Structures are given as C-alpha cells and as structure tokens.
Coordinates of N, CA, C and O in Angstrom, one line a residue:
A1 N 85.3 79.6 30.4 CA 84.5 78.3 30.3 C 85.2 77.1 30.6 O 84.8 75.8 31.5
Q2 N 86.5 77.2 29.8 CA 87.4 75.9 30.1 C 88.2 75.7 31.5 O 88.5 74.8 32.1
S3 N 88.2 76.9 32.5 CA 88.5 77.0 33.6 C 87.9 76.3 34.6 O 88.0 76.1 35.6
T4 N 86.3 76.8 34.4 CA 85.4 75.6 35.4 C 85.4 74.6 35.2 O 85.8 73.5 36.4
F5 N 84.9 74.2 33.9 CA 84.7 73.1 33.8 C 85.9 72.7 32.7 O 85.6 72.9 31.5
P6 N 87.0 71.9 32.6 CA 87.9 71.6 31.8 C 87.5 70.8 30.4 O 87.0 69.6 30.9
W7 N 87.6 71.3 29.6 CA 87.4 70.4 28.3 C 88.1 70.9 27.2 O 88.7 72.1 27.0
S8 N 88.1 70.4 26.0 CA 89.0 70.5 24.9 C 88.1 70.2 23.5 O 87.3 69.8 23.3
I9 N 88.5 70.8 22.4 CA 88.0 70.6 21.1 C 88.5 69.5 20.8 O 89.7 69.8 20.1
I10 N 87.9 68.4 20.1 CA 88.3 67.5 19.7 C 88.3 67.9 18.2 O 89.4 67.0 17.4
A11 N 87.1 67.9 17.5 CA 87.5 68.2 16.0 C 86.5 69.1 16.0 O 85.4 69.7 16.4
D12 N 86.5 70.1 14.9 CA 85.9 71.3 14.2 C 84.2 70.6 13.8 O 84.4 69.7 13.2
P13 N 83.5 71.6 14.1 CA 82.1 71.1 13.8 C 81.9 71.3 12.3 O 82.6 72.1 11.5
F14 N 81.2 69.7 11.6 CA 80.9 70.5 10.2 C 79.8 69.9 9.7 O 78.5 69.1 10.3
V15 N 79.0 70.3 9.1 CA 77.6 69.7 8.2 C 77.4 69.0 7.1 O 78.6 68.9 6.2
S16 N 76.8 67.9 7.2 CA 77.0 66.7 6.3 C 76.4 67.2 4.9 O 75.4 67.7 5.2
R17 N 76.8 66.7 4.1 CA 76.4 66.7 2.8 C 75.0 66.1 2.5 O 73.9 66.1 1.8
R18 N 74.8 65.2 3.3 CA 73.5 64.1 3.4 C 72.8 64.2 4.9 O 72.9 63.5 5.7
P19 N 71.8 65.3 5.0 CA 71.8 65.6 6.4 C 70.7 64.5 6.8 O 69.7 63.6 5.7
I20 N 70.3 63.9 8.1 CA 69.6 62.9 8.5 C 68.3 63.2 8.4 O 67.6 62.6 7.8
R21 N 67.9 64.6 8.7 CA 66.2 65.2 8.4 C 66.3 66.3 7.8 O 67.0 67.6 8.3
P22 N 65.4 67.1 7.0 CA 64.3 65.8 6.5 C 64.4 65.0 5.6 O 65.4 65.5 4.4
L23 N 64.3 64.0 5.1 CA 64.5 63.2 3.9 C 63.5 63.5 3.1 O 62.3 62.9 3.1
I24 N 63.7 64.3 1.9 CA 62.6 64.6 1.2 C 62.1 64.2 0.0 O 60.9 63.7 0.3
S25 N 63.0 62.7 -0.2 CA 62.3 62.2 -1.4 C 61.5 61.1 -0.5 O 60.4 60.5 -0.8
R26 N 61.6 60.6 0.8 CA 60.8 60.0 1.6 C 59.5 60.5 2.1 O 58.6 60.4 1.7
N27 N 59.9 62.2 2.3 CA 58.5 62.9 2.5 C 57.5 62.8 1.5 O 56.3 62.9 1.4
I28 N 58.4 63.1 0.4 CA 57.2 63.4 -1.0 C 57.0 62.0 -1.3 O 55.8 62.1 -1.6
L29 N 57.4 60.7 -1.3 CA 56.8 59.5 -1.6 C 55.2 59.2 -0.6 O 54.7 58.7 -0.8
F30 N 56.0 59.8 0.9 CA 54.8 59.7 2.0 C 53.4 60.6 1.5 O 52.4 59.9 1.6
G31 N 53.8 61.4 1.4 CA 52.9 62.6 1.0 C 52.1 62.5 -0.6 O 50.7 62.2 -0.3
F32 N 52.3 61.9 -1.6 CA 52.1 61.2 -2.5 C 51.0 59.7 -2.2 O 49.8 59.8 -2.6
L33 N 51.5 58.9 -1.5 CA 50.6 57.9 -1.2 C 49.9 58.3 -0.2 O 48.6 57.9 -0.1
V34 N 49.9 59.1 0.8 CA 48.5 59.5 2.0 C 47.7 60.0 1.0 O 46.3 60.0 1.1
S35 N 47.6 61.2 0.1 CA 46.9 61.9 -0.7 C 46.0 60.9 -1.5 O 45.1 60.9 -1.9
L36 N 46.8 59.9 -2.3 CA 46.1 59.1 -3.1 C 45.2 58.0 -2.6 O 43.9 57.9 -2.4
L37 N 45.3 57.6 -0.9 CA 44.5 56.8 -0.1 C 43.3 58.1 0.2 O 42.4 57.0 0.3
S38 N 44.1 59.0 0.7 CA 42.6 59.9 1.0 C 41.9 59.7 -0.1 O 40.6 59.9 0.3
G39 N 42.2 60.1 -1.4 CA 41.5 60.4 -2.2 C 40.2 59.5 -2.6 O 39.3 59.4 -2.9
F40 N 41.1 57.8 -2.3 CA 40.5 56.5 -2.8 C 39.3 56.6 -1.7 O 38.0 56.2 -1.9
G41 N 39.6 56.9 -0.5 CA 38.6 56.4 0.5 C 37.4 57.9 0.3 O 36.2 57.5 0.8
V42 N 37.6 59.0 -0.2 CA 36.5 60.0 0.1 C 35.9 59.2 -1.3 O 34.5 59.7 -1.1
V43 N 36.1 59.0 -2.3 CA 35.5 58.4 -3.3 C 34.8 56.8 -2.7 O 33.5 56.9 -3.1
I44 N 35.0 56.3 -2.5 CA 34.4 55.3 -1.9 C 33.2 55.6 -0.6 O 32.0 55.2 -0.3
L45 N 33.7 56.5 0.0 CA 32.5 57.1 1.2 C 31.5 57.9 0.3 O 30.3 57.9 1.0
R46 N 32.0 58.5 -0.7 CA 30.9 59.3 -1.5 C 29.8 58.3 -2.2 O 28.8 58.4 -2.2
N47 N 30.4 57.5 -2.6 CA 29.6 56.0 -3.6 C 29.0 55.7 -2.4 O 27.6 55.2 -3.0
R48 N 28.9 55.1 -1.4 CA 28.6 54.7 -0.2 C 27.3 55.2 0.3 O 26.4 54.7 0.5
F49 N 27.5 56.4 0.6 CA 26.4 57.5 1.4 C 25.7 58.4 0.1 O 24.9 58.8 0.4
D50 N 26.1 58.0 -1.2 CA 25.2 59.0 -2.2 C 24.0 57.9 -3.1 O 23.9 56.8 -3.7
N51 N 22.9 58.7 -2.3 CA 21.4 58.0 -2.5 C 21.1 58.5 -4.2 O 19.8 58.5 -3.9
V52 N 21.7 59.2 -4.9 CA 20.9 60.2 -5.8 C 21.4 59.6 -7.1 O 22.6 59.0 -7.4
F53 N 20.1 59.3 -7.9 CA 20.9 58.5 -9.6 C 20.9 60.1 -10.2 O 20.4 61.0 -10.5
H54 N 22.2 60.2 -11.0 CA 22.9 60.8 -11.8 C 22.5 60.7 -13.0 O 22.0 61.8 -14.6
T55 N 22.2 59.4 -13.7 CA 22.0 59.3 -15.0 C 21.0 58.2 -15.1 O 20.7 57.6 -14.3
S56 N 20.1 58.1 -16.3 CA 19.2 57.4 -16.6 C 19.0 55.9 -16.5 O 19.0 54.8 -16.3
S57 N 20.8 55.3 -16.8 CA 21.4 53.7 -16.7 C 21.3 53.7 -15.2 O 21.4 52.3 -15.3
E58 N 21.7 54.9 -14.4 CA 22.0 54.1 -13.3 C 20.5 53.8 -12.4 O 20.6 52.5 -11.7
L59 N 19.6 54.7 -12.8 CA 18.1 54.2 -12.9 C 17.9 52.9 -13.2 O 17.3 52.2 -12.2
S60 N 17.9 52.9 -14.5 CA 17.7 51.7 -15.2 C 18.4 50.3 -14.3 O 17.9 49.2 -13.9
S61 N 19.4 50.2 -14.1 CA 20.3 49.1 -13.6 C 19.8 48.7 -12.5 O 19.8 47.9 -11.8
E62 N 19.7 50.0 -11.6 CA 19.5 50.0 -10.2 C 17.8 49.2 -10.1 O 17.6 48.3 -8.9
S63 N 16.8 49.7 -11.0 CA 15.3 49.4 -10.9 C 15.1 47.8 -11.2 O 14.1 47.5 -11.4
N64 N 15.9 47.7 -12.5 CA 15.9 46.5 -13.3 C 14.4 46.7 -14.3 O 13.7 45.9 -14.5
I65 N 14.2 48.3 -14.5 CA 13.0 48.6 -15.2 C 13.8 49.2 -16.6 O 14.5 50.3 -16.3
P66 N 13.4 49.2 -17.7 CA 13.5 49.7 -18.9 C 13.3 50.6 -19.0 O 12.5 51.6 -18.5
I67 N 14.2 51.9 -19.6 CA 13.6 53.5 -19.7 C 13.2 53.8 -20.9 O 13.9 53.5 -22.1
L68 N 11.8 54.0 -21.1 CA 11.6 54.2 -22.4 C 11.9 55.4 -23.3 O 12.3 55.7 -24.2
S69 N 12.4 56.5 -22.6 CA 12.6 57.8 -23.3 C 13.2 58.6 -22.2 O 13.0 58.7 -20.9
T70 N 14.1 59.6 -22.4 CA 14.5 60.5 -21.6 C 14.1 61.8 -22.6 O 14.5 62.1 -23.7
L71 N 13.9 63.0 -21.5 CA 13.4 64.2 -22.0 C 14.5 65.1 -21.5 O 14.9 65.2 -20.7
P72 N 14.8 65.4 -23.2 CA 16.1 66.9 -22.7 C 15.8 68.1 -22.4 O 14.2 68.4 -21.8
F73 N 16.5 68.9 -21.3 CA 16.1 69.9 -20.4 C 16.3 70.9 -21.8 O 17.2 71.2 -22.5
L74 N 15.3 72.0 -21.8 CA 15.1 73.1 -22.7 C 15.1 74.4 -21.9 O 14.1 74.5 -21.0
Q75 N 15.9 75.1 -21.8 CA 16.1 76.7 -21.1 C 14.6 77.4 -21.6 O 13.8 78.4 -21.0
V76 N 13.8 77.4 -22.7 CA 13.1 77.6 -23.5 C 11.7 77.6 -22.4 O 11.0 78.3 -22.1
I77 N 11.8 76.1 -22.2 CA 10.4 76.1 -21.6 C 10.3 76.2 -20.3 O 9.7 76.7 -19.4
K78 N 11.9 76.3 -19.3 CA 12.0 76.6 -18.3 C 11.5 78.0 -18.2 O 11.2 78.8 -17.0
D79 N 11.5 78.8 -18.8 CA 11.4 80.5 -18.6 C 9.9 80.7 -18.9 O 9.8 81.6 -18.9
Y80 N 9.4 79.7 -19.7 CA 7.8 80.2 -19.9 C 7.3 79.7 -18.9 O 7.1 78.5 -18.2
E81 N 6.5 80.8 -18.6 CA 5.7 80.7 -16.9 C 4.1 80.6 -17.2 O 3.6 79.7 -16.9
S82 N 3.7 81.2 -18.0 CA 2.1 80.9 -18.5 C 1.6 81.0 -19.6 O 2.4 81.3 -20.7
G83 N 0.4 80.9 -20.2 CA 0.1 81.0 -21.5 C -0.2 79.4 -22.1 O -0.1 78.3 -21.7
N84 N -1.0 79.4 -23.5 CA -0.8 78.2 -24.2 C 0.8 77.6 -24.4 O 1.4 78.0 -25.2
I85 N 1.1 76.5 -23.6 CA 2.1 75.7 -24.3 C 2.4 75.5 -25.9 O 4.2 75.3 -25.9
L86 N 1.7 74.9 -25.9 CA 1.6 74.7 -27.5 C 2.3 75.7 -28.5 O 2.8 75.3 -29.3
K87 N 2.3 77.2 -28.0 CA 3.0 78.2 -28.5 C 4.3 77.9 -29.0 O 4.9 78.7 -29.7
L88 N 4.8 77.0 -28.2 CA 6.4 76.9 -27.8 C 6.9 76.1 -28.8 O 7.6 76.3 -29.4
F89 N 6.0 75.7 -29.6 CA 6.3 74.5 -30.4 C 6.1 75.1 -31.9 O 6.0 74.3 -33.0
K90 N 5.3 76.5 -32.1 CA 5.0 76.8 -33.8 C 6.3 77.0 -34.4 O 7.0 77.1 -33.9
K91 N 5.8 76.7 -35.7 CA 7.3 76.6 -36.8 C 7.7 78.6 -36.7 O 8.8 78.5 -37.0
D92 N 7.3 79.6 -36.0 CA 8.2 80.5 -36.2 C 9.2 81.1 -35.0 O 9.1 82.1 -35.2
N93 N 9.3 80.0 -34.2 CA 10.2 80.4 -33.3 C 11.8 80.5 -34.0 O 11.8 80.6 -35.2
S94 N 12.8 81.5 -33.4 CA 14.0 81.4 -33.7 C 14.7 80.2 -33.9 O 13.8 79.1 -33.6
S95 N 15.7 80.1 -34.8 CA 16.3 79.0 -35.0 C 17.1 77.8 -34.0 O 16.5 76.6 -34.1
E96 N 17.2 78.6 -32.9 CA 18.0 77.7 -31.7 C 16.4 77.5 -31.3 O 16.9 76.1 -30.7
S97 N 15.3 77.9 -31.2 CA 14.1 77.2 -30.2 C 14.0 75.9 -31.1 O 13.4 75.0 -30.6
K98 N 13.8 76.3 -32.8 CA 13.5 75.2 -33.7 C 14.7 73.8 -33.1 O 13.7 72.8 -33.1
Y99 N 15.7 74.1 -32.7 CA 16.9 73.6 -33.2 C 16.4 72.5 -31.7 O 16.3 71.3 -31.8
Q100 N 16.1 73.1 -30.3 CA 16.2 72.4 -29.0 C 14.5 71.8 -29.3 O 14.5 70.9 -28.8
N101 N 13.4 72.5 -29.9 CA 12.2 71.6 -30.1 C 12.1 70.5 -30.7 O 11.8 69.7 -30.3
F102 N 13.3 70.3 -31.8 CA 13.2 69.5 -32.6 C 13.4 68.1 -31.6 O 13.0 66.9 -31.9
F103 N 14.6 68.3 -30.4 CA 14.9 67.4 -29.9 C 13.8 66.7 -29.0 O 13.7 65.6 -28.7
Y104 N 13.8 67.6 -28.3 CA 12.5 67.8 -27.6 C 11.3 66.6 -28.0 O 10.5 65.8 -27.4
E105 N 10.7 67.0 -29.4 CA 9.9 66.9 -30.0 C 10.2 65.0 -30.4 O 9.2 64.0 -30.3
E106 N 11.3 64.9 -30.7 CA 12.1 63.5 -31.2 C 11.8 62.3 -30.3 O 11.6 61.6 -30.2
S107 N 12.3 62.8 -28.7 CA 12.1 62.3 -27.5 C 10.8 62.1 -27.4 O 10.9 60.8 -27.1
L108 N 10.2 62.7 -27.6 CA 8.2 62.3 -27.3 C 8.4 61.3 -28.5 O 7.5 60.5 -27.9
R109 N 8.2 61.5 -29.4 CA 7.9 60.1 -30.6 C 8.7 59.1 -30.1 O 8.0 58.0 -30.3
E110 N 9.8 59.2 -29.6 CA 10.6 58.1 -29.1 C 9.7 57.2 -27.7 O 9.7 56.1 -27.9
F111 N 9.2 58.0 -27.0 CA 8.5 57.9 -26.1 C 7.5 56.7 -26.4 O 6.9 56.1 -25.8
F112 N 6.3 57.4 -27.3 CA 5.4 56.8 -27.7 C 5.7 55.8 -28.5 O 5.2 54.7 -28.3
T113 N 6.7 55.6 -29.5 CA 7.1 54.7 -30.0 C 7.6 53.6 -29.0 O 6.9 52.0 -29.6
S114 N 7.9 53.7 -28.1 CA 8.6 52.5 -27.0 C 7.2 52.2 -26.5 O 7.4 50.6 -25.9
I115 N 5.8 53.0 -25.8 CA 4.9 52.5 -25.5 C 4.2 51.5 -26.7 O 3.6 50.5 -26.1
R116 N 4.1 51.7 -27.5 CA 3.5 51.2 -28.4 C 4.1 49.5 -29.0 O 3.4 48.8 -28.7
F117 N 5.4 49.3 -28.4 CA 6.2 48.3 -28.7 C 5.9 47.6 -27.2 O 6.2 46.2 -27.3
L118 N 5.6 48.1 -26.3 CA 5.8 47.2 -24.8 C 4.3 46.4 -24.9 O 4.4 45.4 -24.3
S119 N 3.3 46.4 -25.6 CA 2.1 45.7 -25.8 C 1.6 45.9 -27.4 O 0.8 46.5 -27.6
V120 N 2.4 44.7 -28.2 CA 1.8 44.6 -29.2 C 0.6 44.2 -29.7 O 0.0 44.5 -30.5
D121 N 0.1 43.1 -28.7 CA -1.1 42.2 -28.9 C -1.9 42.9 -28.9 O -3.0 42.9 -29.6
K122 N -1.8 43.8 -27.1 CA -3.3 44.2 -26.6 C -2.7 46.1 -26.8 O -1.9 46.1 -25.9
P123 N -3.1 46.9 -27.6 CA -2.8 47.9 -27.6 C -3.0 48.8 -26.3 O -4.0 48.9 -25.7
L124 N -2.3 49.6 -25.8 CA -2.5 50.5 -24.7 C -3.6 51.8 -25.2 O -3.7 52.3 -25.5
K125 N -4.5 51.5 -24.1 CA -5.6 52.6 -24.0 C -5.2 53.8 -23.1 O -5.7 55.0 -23.7
V126 N -4.8 53.5 -22.0 CA -4.6 54.7 -20.9 C -3.4 54.6 -20.5 O -2.4 53.7 -20.3
I127 N -2.7 56.0 -20.2 CA -1.2 56.1 -19.9 C -1.8 57.0 -19.3 O -2.3 58.4 -18.8
A128 N -1.3 56.7 -17.6 CA -0.9 57.8 -16.3 C 0.4 58.5 -16.0 O 1.6 57.3 -16.0
I129 N 0.4 59.7 -15.8 CA 1.4 60.6 -15.7 C 1.6 61.0 -14.2 O 0.4 61.7 -14.6
T130 N 2.3 60.5 -13.5 CA 1.9 61.3 -12.1 C 3.6 61.5 -11.5 O 4.8 60.9 -12.1
S131 N 3.8 61.7 -10.2 CA 5.0 62.1 -9.6 C 4.7 62.4 -8.0 O 3.9 62.2 -7.9
S132 N 5.8 62.0 -7.7 CA 6.2 62.1 -6.1 C 5.8 63.3 -5.7 O 5.2 63.3 -4.3
I133 N 6.5 64.6 -5.8 CA 6.0 65.8 -5.2 C 5.4 66.7 -6.5 O 5.6 66.5 -7.8
P134 N 4.7 68.0 -6.5 CA 4.0 68.7 -7.2 C 5.4 69.6 -7.8 O 6.4 69.7 -7.8
S135 N 4.7 70.1 -8.9 CA 5.7 71.2 -9.6 C 7.1 70.4 -10.3 O 8.1 70.7 -10.7
E136 N 6.7 69.0 -10.7 CA 7.6 68.2 -11.5 C 7.7 68.3 -13.0 O 8.1 67.5 -13.7
G137 N 6.5 68.8 -13.7 CA 6.1 68.8 -15.0 C 5.3 67.9 -15.4 O 5.6 67.6 -16.7
K138 N 4.4 67.1 -14.7 CA 3.4 66.1 -15.3 C 2.4 66.9 -16.4 O 2.3 66.6 -17.3
S139 N 2.1 68.0 -16.0 CA 0.7 68.3 -16.7 C 1.7 69.0 -18.3 O 1.3 68.5 -19.2
F140 N 3.0 69.5 -18.3 CA 3.5 69.8 -19.1 C 4.0 68.7 -20.1 O 3.6 68.6 -21.3
S141 N 4.5 68.0 -19.3 CA 4.7 66.1 -20.2 C 2.9 66.0 -21.0 O 3.5 65.4 -21.9
N142 N 2.2 65.7 -20.0 CA 1.2 65.3 -20.8 C 0.5 66.1 -21.4 O 0.2 64.9 -22.8
I143 N 0.8 67.3 -21.9 CA 0.1 67.8 -22.8 C 1.2 67.8 -24.5 O 0.4 67.3 -25.5
L144 N 2.1 67.8 -24.0 CA 3.3 67.2 -25.1 C 3.0 66.2 -25.7 O 3.4 65.6 -26.8
I145 N 3.3 65.1 -25.0 CA 2.9 63.4 -25.1 C 1.3 63.3 -25.9 O 1.6 62.6 -26.8
S146 N 0.7 64.1 -25.2 CA -0.5 63.7 -26.2 C -0.7 64.4 -27.5 O -1.4 64.0 -28.4
K147 N 0.2 65.6 -27.7 CA 0.2 66.4 -29.2 C 1.1 65.4 -29.7 O 0.7 65.2 -31.2
S148 N 2.0 64.9 -29.4 CA 3.1 64.0 -29.6 C 2.1 62.7 -30.7 O 2.6 62.0 -31.5
I149 N 1.4 61.9 -29.6 CA 0.5 60.9 -29.9 C -0.6 61.2 -31.1 O -0.9 60.4 -31.9
S150 N -1.1 62.4 -30.9 CA -1.9 62.8 -32.0 C -1.2 63.1 -33.4 O -2.1 62.9 -34.5
E151 N 0.1 63.0 -33.6 CA 0.7 63.9 -34.5 C 0.6 62.5 -35.6 O 1.1 62.2 -36.8
F152 N 0.4 61.1 -34.7 CA 0.4 59.7 -35.2 C -0.8 59.3 -35.6 O -1.2 58.5 -35.8
D153 N -1.4 60.1 -35.8 CA -3.0 59.9 -36.0 C -3.9 59.1 -35.3 O -4.9 58.5 -35.6
K154 N -3.5 59.3 -33.9 CA -4.2 58.8 -32.8 C -5.3 59.8 -32.1 O -4.9 61.1 -32.1
R155 N -6.4 58.9 -31.9 CA -7.3 59.7 -31.0 C -7.0 59.9 -29.8 O -7.0 59.0 -29.0
V156 N -6.8 61.3 -28.9 CA -6.4 61.8 -27.6 C -7.2 62.5 -26.7 O -7.8 63.3 -27.0
L157 N -7.7 61.7 -25.5 CA -8.5 62.2 -24.3 C -7.4 62.6 -23.4 O -7.0 61.7 -22.6
L158 N -7.2 63.8 -23.1 CA -6.4 64.1 -22.2 C -6.9 64.7 -20.9 O -7.9 66.0 -21.2
I159 N -7.2 64.0 -19.7 CA -8.0 63.7 -18.5 C -7.1 64.6 -17.5 O -5.7 64.0 -16.9
D160 N -7.5 65.7 -17.0 CA -6.6 66.5 -15.9 C -7.3 65.8 -14.6 O -8.8 66.5 -14.2
S161 N -6.4 64.9 -13.7 CA -7.1 64.1 -12.7 C -6.9 64.6 -11.4 O -6.8 64.1 -10.0
D162 N -5.8 65.9 -11.6 CA -5.7 66.5 -9.9 C -6.7 67.5 -9.5 O -7.2 68.5 -10.3
M163 N -7.3 66.9 -8.4 CA -8.4 67.4 -8.0 C -8.3 68.9 -7.1 O -9.0 69.7 -6.6
R164 N -6.7 69.0 -6.7 CA -6.9 69.6 -5.7 C -6.1 71.2 -6.8 O -6.5 72.2 -6.2
R165 N -5.0 71.0 -7.5 CA -4.7 72.4 -8.1 C -4.6 71.8 -9.9 O -3.6 71.1 -10.3
P166 N -5.4 71.4 -10.3 CA -5.6 71.6 -11.5 C -5.0 72.5 -12.3 O -5.1 73.8 -11.9
T167 N -3.8 72.1 -13.3 CA -3.2 73.1 -14.1 C -3.2 72.8 -15.7 O -2.9 73.8 -16.6
I168 N -4.0 71.9 -16.1 CA -3.7 71.5 -17.7 C -4.6 72.7 -18.0 O -4.4 73.0 -19.7
H169 N -5.5 72.8 -17.7 CA -6.9 74.0 -18.3 C -5.8 75.1 -18.7 O -6.0 76.0 -19.3
K170 N -5.1 75.5 -17.6 CA -4.3 77.0 -17.2 C -3.3 76.5 -18.8 O -2.8 77.9 -19.2
R171 N -2.4 75.8 -19.1 CA -1.3 75.6 -19.9 C -2.1 75.7 -20.9 O -1.3 76.0 -22.0
L172 N -3.1 75.2 -21.2 CA -4.1 75.4 -22.8 C -5.0 76.6 -22.8 O -5.3 76.7 -23.5
T173 N -4.9 77.3 -22.1 CA -5.9 78.7 -21.8 C -6.9 78.1 -22.2 O -7.8 78.9 -23.0
S174 N -7.6 77.5 -21.4 CA -9.0 76.9 -21.6 C -9.5 77.0 -20.2 O -9.1 77.6 -18.8
D175 N -10.9 77.2 -20.2 CA -12.0 77.4 -19.1 C -11.9 76.0 -18.1 O -11.9 74.8 -18.8
N176 N -12.4 76.0 -16.7 CA -12.3 74.9 -15.8 C -13.9 74.9 -15.4 O -13.7 74.5 -14.2
I177 N -14.8 75.2 -15.8 CA -15.8 75.1 -15.4 C -16.9 73.5 -15.6 O -17.2 73.5 -14.3
L178 N -16.3 72.9 -16.4 CA -17.1 71.6 -16.0 C -16.2 70.6 -16.7 O -15.3 70.9 -17.6
G179 N -15.8 69.9 -15.4 CA -14.9 68.9 -16.1 C -14.9 67.6 -15.2 O -16.0 66.9 -15.1
L180 N -14.0 66.6 -14.5 CA -13.8 65.7 -14.2 C -14.7 65.5 -13.1 O -15.3 64.9 -12.5
S181 N -14.5 66.2 -12.0 CA -15.1 66.7 -10.5 C -16.6 66.6 -11.2 O -17.5 65.9 -10.0
N182 N -17.0 67.5 -12.0 CA -18.5 67.4 -12.4 C -19.2 66.5 -12.4 O -20.6 65.8 -12.2
L183 N -18.2 65.2 -13.5 CA -18.9 64.1 -13.9 C -19.1 63.2 -12.7 O -19.8 62.1 -13.2
L184 N -17.6 63.2 -12.1 CA -18.0 61.9 -10.9 C -19.2 62.6 -10.1 O -20.0 61.6 -9.2
V185 N -19.4 63.8 -9.8 CA -20.6 64.5 -8.7 C -22.0 64.1 -9.4 O -23.0 63.5 -8.7
D186 N -21.8 64.2 -10.6 CA -23.3 64.6 -11.2 C -23.4 63.4 -12.1 O -23.1 63.4 -13.8
E187 N -24.2 62.7 -12.2 CA -24.7 61.4 -13.0 C -24.9 61.5 -14.0 O -25.1 61.0 -15.3
S188 N -26.1 62.8 -13.8 CA -27.0 62.6 -15.1 C -26.1 63.3 -16.6 O -26.6 63.8 -17.6
L189 N -25.0 64.2 -15.9 CA -23.9 64.8 -17.0 C -23.6 63.5 -18.0 O -23.1 62.4 -17.8
D190 N -23.4 64.1 -19.3 CA -22.5 62.8 -20.5 C -21.1 63.3 -20.2 O -20.8 64.3 -20.6
W191 N -20.2 62.3 -20.6 CA -18.8 62.6 -20.7 C -18.6 63.3 -21.4 O -17.4 64.0 -21.7
R192 N -19.4 63.2 -22.7 CA -18.9 63.7 -23.9 C -19.1 65.4 -23.7 O -18.7 66.7 -24.8
D193 N -20.0 66.4 -22.7 CA -19.9 67.5 -22.0 C -19.0 68.1 -21.8 O -18.9 69.4 -22.2
A194 N -18.1 67.4 -21.2 CA -16.9 67.9 -20.4 C -15.8 68.2 -21.5 O -14.6 68.7 -21.1
I195 N -15.5 67.8 -22.6 CA -14.7 67.8 -23.6 C -14.5 69.2 -24.0 O -15.1 69.2 -24.7
K196 N -13.5 69.4 -24.1 CA -13.1 70.5 -24.6 C -11.9 70.4 -26.2 O -11.2 69.8 -26.0
I197 N -12.5 70.8 -27.0 CA -11.5 70.6 -28.3 C -11.1 71.8 -29.0 O -11.1 72.7 -28.4

C-alpha cells in the first residue's frame, strides 16, 4: 500500500480514557428529565380529559351541593339476587355480615339525620330517589332507607312509581295486584286499599 500511495505512520493509535461518545452522565440526566416531563404530561392530559368523579368530595366540590351520606359497598348485597332484602339484615347472620351490615345501617341513619337537619322548620314529608339509568340500586336503597326511617318511630309509606319495571314488590316478596297504577286509573279506589303492610 505504501508503494502505491506513499504514506507513513506518524503516531501509534490509542484509545482515549475519556471517550467523546457516549456521554453516560449526560444521557442519564437527559433520560431522567425526559421521563419526568413525559410523566407530568400524561398526568396533565389525564386530568384534562378525565370526566369521572372518583370520590364524593370531588362531586361535592364540583357541583357545590353537599353530600348527605355515602353508602358503602357490601359484597353480601351484590351476591344477593332475589327474595326479601330485609332478611340480609337479620340478627342471625355471620359475624362478618353483621360487621358489614352495621356500617351500611349506620350510613342510612346518617342519611336520615342529614335529611332531618336540611329543613328544621318544615319537616320533609316526601323523599324521591331516582337515577339516570336502570339497575343502580334505587329499589334497594328505597327499602333500606324506609326501614331506617321507621326505626326512628316515623311512619313510612313506600311507593314504587316505576310503571315500566316495578321491582320493590319483588324485593319485599309481595304481590303486585293492586298498586299506584290502579289508583291513577280507577278513581273509585281508596289509596288505603293499595297499602301492603
């Protein structure tokens, strides 16, 4: 090769103790900053596009409406499919069920107490419980709230006004022969005849 293009070795090659690339410390710092900024970006985007309330305090602060009470989730209730709901709250249940039922009943008492203090001068006589979609637990809540109010020595008349799919009579294992729809259609009927005790 030297006979074709004359050249000579000026100095022997060597490897520097401090290589130009890769710069490990700079790359680690750069990776840390990029991951930190991308994490902040994901959090900001999620908060921006998340339109779900995760806690009752979020709902209360956003709507400026006080939360009267929150009902805890009970696995016993979720697994209960049919039959009389009030049997769930009998005293002969297991100790775990009694423990869960206590918190549920206590939250219902808290709800009724909150309702009583909403209007001290003029006591509330009608409470309507509704929801935007079916199967959210309206019938279940109605029955247990009525039970809790009756434990305060109050008289309660529970009316199932769901004309399409009434379920309270099923939850209380009662018949549905005479009810609200009959009273609305037949003026000769007395409302006391439609009451099931």
